[in-house]
Structure formats: structure tokens, C-alpha cells
PDB file of C-alpha atoms in Angstrom:
ATOM      1  CA  MET A   1       7.232 -19.318   9.252  1.00  0.00           C
ATOM      2  CA  GLU A   2       3.454 -19.718   9.044  1.00  0.00           C
ATOM      3  CA  ILE A   3       1.026 -16.812   9.399  1.00  0.00           C
ATOM      4  CA  GLN A   4      -2.751 -16.784   9.659  1.00  0.00           C
ATOM      5  CA  SER A   5      -4.957 -14.670   7.392  1.00  0.00           C
ATOM      6  CA  LYS A   6      -8.727 -14.516   7.482  1.00  0.00           C
ATOM      7  CA  LEU A   7      -8.708 -13.562   3.778  1.00  0.00           C
ATOM      8  CA  LEU A   8      -5.827 -15.700   2.481  1.00  0.00           C
ATOM      9  CA  GLY A   9      -5.889 -18.639   4.872  1.00  0.00           C
ATOM     10  CA  ASN A  10      -2.708 -20.061   6.385  1.00  0.00           C
ATOM     11  CA  GLN A  11       0.394 -18.908   4.508  1.00  0.00           C
ATOM     12  CA  GLU A  12       3.961 -20.160   4.726  1.00  0.00           C
ATOM     13  CA  ILE A  13       6.294 -17.151   4.389  1.00  0.00           C
ATOM     14  CA  ASN A  14       9.985 -16.407   4.535  1.00  0.00           C
ATOM     15  CA  PRO A  15      10.564 -14.163   7.601  1.00  0.00           C
ATOM     16  CA  GLU A  16      13.103 -12.191   5.565  1.00  0.00           C
ATOM     17  CA  THR A  17      10.275 -10.925   3.309  1.00  0.00           C
ATOM     18  CA  ILE A  18       8.349  -9.250   6.152  1.00  0.00           C
ATOM     19  CA  ILE A  19       7.986  -5.475   5.740  1.00  0.00           C
ATOM     20  CA  ILE A  20       8.433  -3.515   8.967  1.00  0.00           C
ATOM     21  CA  PHE A  21       6.395  -0.336   9.508  1.00  0.00           C
ATOM     22  CA  PRO A  22       8.123   1.117  12.598  1.00  0.00           C
ATOM     23  CA  ARG A  23       5.197   3.477  13.311  1.00  0.00           C
ATOM     24  CA  GLY A  24       2.505   1.109  12.055  1.00  0.00           C
ATOM     25  CA  LEU A  25      -0.155   2.540   9.744  1.00  0.00           C
ATOM     26  CA  PRO A  26      -2.507   5.373  10.797  1.00  0.00           C
ATOM     27  CA  GLY A  27      -5.240   3.799  12.903  1.00  0.00           C
ATOM     28  CA  PHE A  28      -3.203   0.599  13.268  1.00  0.00           C
ATOM     29  CA  GLU A  29      -0.072   1.907  14.992  1.00  0.00           C
ATOM     30  CA  ASP A  30       0.327  -1.350  16.947  1.00  0.00           C
ATOM     31  CA  GLN A  31       0.596  -3.392  13.727  1.00  0.00           C
ATOM     32  CA  THR A  32       4.181  -3.096  12.491  1.00  0.00           C
ATOM     33  CA  ARG A  33       4.864  -6.319  10.562  1.00  0.00           C
ATOM     34  CA  PHE A  34       3.268  -6.973   7.164  1.00  0.00           C
ATOM     35  CA  LYS A  35       3.683  -9.322   4.241  1.00  0.00           C
ATOM     36  CA  LEU A  36       2.860  -8.314   0.673  1.00  0.00           C
ATOM     37  CA  PHE A  37       0.981 -10.903  -1.421  1.00  0.00           C
ATOM     38  CA  HIS A  38      -0.057 -10.659  -5.070  1.00  0.00           C
ATOM     39  CA  GLN A  39      -3.752 -11.270  -5.674  1.00  0.00           C
ATOM     40  CA  GLU A  40      -4.092 -14.366  -7.791  1.00  0.00           C
ATOM     41  CA  GLY A  41      -5.728 -13.629 -11.127  1.00  0.00           C
ATOM     42  CA  SER A  42      -5.137  -9.880 -10.920  1.00  0.00           C
ATOM     43  CA  GLU A  43      -2.278  -7.896 -12.379  1.00  0.00           C
ATOM     44  CA  ILE A  44      -3.248  -4.849 -10.339  1.00  0.00           C
ATOM     45  CA  VAL A  45      -4.186  -5.747  -6.755  1.00  0.00           C
ATOM     46  CA  TYR A  46      -1.853  -6.841  -3.964  1.00  0.00           C
ATOM     47  CA  TRP A  47      -2.693  -7.763  -0.376  1.00  0.00           C
ATOM     48  CA  LEU A  48      -0.805  -6.196   2.535  1.00  0.00           C
ATOM     49  CA  GLN A  49      -1.409  -8.714   5.325  1.00  0.00           C
ATOM     50  CA  SER A  50      -0.564  -8.068   8.963  1.00  0.00           C
ATOM     51  CA  VAL A  51       1.712 -10.824  10.238  1.00  0.00           C
ATOM     52  CA  ASP A  52       0.343 -10.468  13.781  1.00  0.00           C
ATOM     53  CA  ASN A  53      -3.383  -9.880  13.153  1.00  0.00           C
ATOM     54  CA  SER A  54      -5.096 -12.418  10.910  1.00  0.00           C
ATOM     55  CA  GLU A  55      -8.071 -10.101  10.357  1.00  0.00           C
ATOM     56  CA  LEU A  56      -6.068  -7.096   9.107  1.00  0.00           C
ATOM     57  CA  THR A  57      -5.501  -7.134   5.345  1.00  0.00           C
ATOM     58  CA  PHE A  58      -5.286  -4.110   3.058  1.00  0.00           C
ATOM     59  CA  SER A  59      -5.772  -4.080  -0.704  1.00  0.00           C
ATOM     60  CA  VAL A  60      -3.022  -2.061  -2.376  1.00  0.00           C
ATOM     61  CA  ALA A  61      -1.852  -1.293  -5.911  1.00  0.00           C
ATOM     62  CA  HIS A  62       0.923   0.503  -7.750  1.00  0.00           C
ATOM     63  CA  PRO A  63      -0.272   4.024  -8.607  1.00  0.00           C
ATOM     64  CA  SER A  64       1.290   3.699 -12.060  1.00  0.00           C
ATOM     65  CA  ASN A  65      -1.475   1.206 -12.941  1.00  0.00           C
ATOM     66  CA  PHE A  66      -3.785   4.231 -12.938  1.00  0.00           C
ATOM     67  CA  ASN A  67      -1.326   6.686 -14.514  1.00  0.00           C
ATOM     68  CA  ILE A  68      -0.754   8.380 -11.162  1.00  0.00           C
ATOM     69  CA  ASN A  69       2.770   9.759 -10.955  1.00  0.00           C
ATOM     70  CA  TYR A  70       3.851  11.051  -7.569  1.00  0.00           C
ATOM     71  CA  ASN A  71       6.494  13.747  -7.309  1.00  0.00           C
ATOM     72  CA  PHE A  72       6.967  14.689  -3.665  1.00  0.00           C
ATOM     73  CA  THR A  73       9.845  15.212  -1.292  1.00  0.00           C
ATOM     74  CA  VAL A  74      10.709  12.598   1.296  1.00  0.00           C
ATOM     75  CA  THR A  75      11.526  14.466   4.501  1.00  0.00           C
ATOM     76  CA  ASP A  76      14.766  13.887   6.396  1.00  0.00           C
ATOM     77  CA  ALA A  77      12.786  12.149   9.151  1.00  0.00           C
ATOM     78  CA  GLU A  78      11.086   9.844   6.609  1.00  0.00           C
ATOM     79  CA  GLU A  79      14.406   9.132   4.927  1.00  0.00           C
ATOM     80  CA  THR A  80      15.901   8.206   8.304  1.00  0.00           C
ATOM     81  CA  LEU A  81      12.917   6.026   9.252  1.00  0.00           C
ATOM     82  CA  LEU A  82      13.078   4.210   5.896  1.00  0.00           C
ATOM     83  CA  GLU A  83      16.882   3.938   6.178  1.00  0.00           C
ATOM     84  CA  LEU A  84      17.121   5.122   2.574  1.00  0.00           C
ATOM     85  CA  GLN A  85      20.573   4.963   1.016  1.00  0.00           C
ATOM     86  CA  LYS A  86      21.658   5.835  -2.483  1.00  0.00           C
ATOM     87  CA  GLY A  87      20.596   2.992  -4.769  1.00  0.00           C
ATOM     88  CA  ASP A  88      17.722   1.757  -2.549  1.00  0.00           C
ATOM     89  CA  GLU A  89      14.492   1.126  -4.429  1.00  0.00           C
ATOM     90  CA  LEU A  90      11.502   3.058  -3.080  1.00  0.00           C
ATOM     91  CA  VAL A  91       8.180   1.345  -3.855  1.00  0.00           C
ATOM     92  CA  ILE A  92       5.033   3.456  -3.732  1.00  0.00           C
ATOM     93  CA  LEU A  93       1.607   1.842  -3.261  1.00  0.00           C
ATOM     94  CA  ILE A  94      -1.891   3.201  -2.757  1.00  0.00           C
ATOM     95  CA  LEU A  95      -4.517   1.734  -0.441  1.00  0.00           C
ATOM     96  CA  LEU A  96      -7.706   0.550  -2.125  1.00  0.00           C
ATOM     97  CA  HIS A  97     -11.132   0.378  -0.546  1.00  0.00           C
ATOM     98  CA  LYS A  98     -14.662  -0.515  -1.589  1.00  0.00           C
ATOM     99  CA  ASP A  99     -17.188   2.315  -1.800  1.00  0.00           C
ATOM    100  CA  ASN A 100     -20.614   0.776  -1.239  1.00  0.00           C
ATOM    101  CA  GLU A 101     -22.378   3.910  -2.498  1.00  0.00           C
ATOM    102  CA  GLN A 102     -22.789   2.843  -6.079  1.00  0.00           C
ATOM    103  CA  ASP A 103     -24.316   4.778  -8.974  1.00  0.00           C
ATOM    104  CA  ASN A 104     -24.581   1.849 -11.362  1.00  0.00           C
ATOM    105  CA  GLY A 105     -25.760  -0.816  -8.947  1.00  0.00           C
ATOM    106  CA  LYS A 106     -22.208  -2.089  -8.297  1.00  0.00           C
ATOM    107  CA  PRO A 107     -19.782  -1.104  -5.552  1.00  0.00           C
ATOM    108  CA  THR A 108     -16.784   0.929  -6.704  1.00  0.00           C
ATOM    109  CA  ILE A 109     -13.175   0.359  -5.699  1.00  0.00           C
ATOM    110  CA  LYS A 110     -11.369   3.596  -4.850  1.00  0.00           C
ATOM    111  CA  GLY A 111      -7.750   4.406  -4.152  1.00  0.00           C
ATOM    112  CA  SER A 112      -6.485   6.717  -1.442  1.00  0.00           C
ATOM    113  CA  ILE A 113      -4.086   8.965  -3.339  1.00  0.00           C
ATOM    114  CA  LYS A 114      -3.550  11.332  -0.388  1.00  0.00           C
ATOM    115  CA  SER A 115      -1.839   8.664   1.725  1.00  0.00           C
ATOM    116  CA  PRO A 116       0.628   6.620  -0.318  1.00  0.00           C
ATOM    117  CA  ILE A 117       2.585   3.814   1.285  1.00  0.00           C
ATOM    118  CA  LEU A 118       6.361   4.103   0.849  1.00  0.00           C
ATOM    119  CA  ILE A 119       8.502   0.971   1.141  1.00  0.00           C
ATOM    120  CA  ASN A 120      12.277   0.712   1.019  1.00  0.00           C
ATOM    121  CA  ALA A 121      12.321  -2.507  -1.005  1.00  0.00           C
ATOM    122  CA  ASN A 122      15.965  -3.249  -0.197  1.00  0.00           C
ATOM    123  CA  LYS A 123      15.535  -3.089   3.586  1.00  0.00           C
ATOM    124  CA  ARG A 124      11.785  -3.897   3.721  1.00  0.00           C
ATOM    125  CA  ILE A 125      10.892  -0.862   5.839  1.00  0.00           C
ATOM    126  CA  GLY A 126       7.706   1.094   5.210  1.00  0.00           C
ATOM    127  CA  LEU A 127       5.599   4.043   6.213  1.00  0.00           C
ATOM    128  CA  GLN A 128       2.407   5.705   5.123  1.00  0.00           C
ATOM    129  CA  LYS A 129       2.999   9.283   3.996  1.00  0.00           C
ATOM    130  CA  VAL A 130       0.043  11.580   4.539  1.00  0.00           C
ATOM    131  CA  LEU A 131      -0.053  14.335   1.946  1.00  0.00           C
ATOM    132  CA  VAL A 132      -1.742  17.428   3.375  1.00  0.00           C
ATOM    133  CA  ALA A 133      -2.928  18.593  -0.030  1.00  0.00           C
ATOM    134  CA  ILE A 134      -2.869  17.170  -3.513  1.00  0.00           C
ATOM    135  CA  GLU A 135      -0.695  19.522  -5.510  1.00  0.00           C
ATOM    136  CA  GLN A 136       0.319  19.786  -9.140  1.00  0.00           C
ATOM    137  CA  SER A 137       3.089  17.354  -8.279  1.00  0.00           C
ATOM    138  CA  ILE A 138       0.663  14.468  -8.865  1.00  0.00           C
ATOM    139  CA  THR A 139      -0.235  13.891 -12.491  1.00  0.00           C
ATOM    140  CA  LEU A 140      -3.478  12.101 -13.263  1.00  0.00           C
ATOM    141  CA  THR A 141      -4.083  11.119 -16.854  1.00  0.00           C
ATOM    142  CA  GLU A 142      -7.212   9.555 -18.237  1.00  0.00           C
ATOM    143  CA  LYS A 143      -7.129   5.786 -18.398  1.00  0.00           C
ATOM    144  CA  ILE A 144      -9.970   3.352 -18.702  1.00  0.00           C
ATOM    145  CA  SER A 145      -9.975   1.304 -15.533  1.00  0.00           C
ATOM    146  CA  GLU A 146     -12.416  -0.614 -13.405  1.00  0.00           C
ATOM    147  CA  ILE A 147     -10.912   0.973 -10.315  1.00  0.00           C
ATOM    148  CA  ASP A 148     -11.803   4.572  -9.446  1.00  0.00           C
ATOM    149  CA  VAL A 149      -8.856   6.385  -7.854  1.00  0.00           C
ATOM    150  CA  SER A 150     -10.675   9.539  -6.814  1.00  0.00           C
ATOM    151  CA  GLU A 151      -9.725  11.253  -3.588  1.00  0.00           C
ATOM    152  CA  ALA A 152     -10.982   9.177  -0.743  1.00  0.00           C
TER     153      ALA A 152
END
């Protein structure tokens, strides 16, 4: 199957690798099918490309790259939506965005730690979990990084 991407160009993908977000993502509820691509030349950044909208691509990363360790409860409704079963792998990603307000003359990349993306890797079903408040359940440790993961 071929998909169009304004950022990545035309891409040939296996339809079985499409991640379904039954409720879409906040602000993009009508976009439910995405494909995850690894950014060439980067060990950190991935692209979450809409299969149905060539102009909709999100930059995402594993929070562990920034020593962010989530410890939160998945609700029964979220567990049902993700079709989580014992043994399923749950992948957690954070959305990245460019902050054009720069202090050092360069734009900064920030991560949204209040809204992680949860993906059942076995069934390729995802959702974005909105955390009402950052609690002690998230551990941030100092790590030198070019990407700022402050609350955004």
C-alpha cells in the first residue's frame, strides 16, 4: 500500500503495520490511521504520519531517551480501547514540537509530557492519554540533551 506524506514523500507500507487510534488524537479526532517511521540519521526522533492526511505528521520520541519514567494507571476504559491483554507490549511515546521562542538564537524542541501516546504494540491500537496533573509518578532525571522536555 502506498501513502502520501508531505514530509516523507511517497511511502510504500505494509497495511498490517498501521496503528489505529479509534478516537483519533485530540484536535485530530477524524484521523484514526497512522504509520510510525524512524527518522533517518536520528536515534531519538520518530515520525507518526497520518495514513489519510499527507500533511499531518507528528514528531515523537520514547520518553526514556530523556530519562522520563511514567508510572500511571491505565483506566479500565483505556485498557478496553487498547484491547490490552496480559503479555501485550505497551509503547509510550511523547509528542515533540518546535518552540520558536529561542533564548540562544536557535529554536528549541520540546516534548509534551502531559499527554503521552500509548500504543498496544501487539494489536497496533493507540490513544493519547491526557494527564490532568504531573505527579510524583513521573521521574525526571538530569540528562544532557539537545531536546528540552519541559511541560508544554
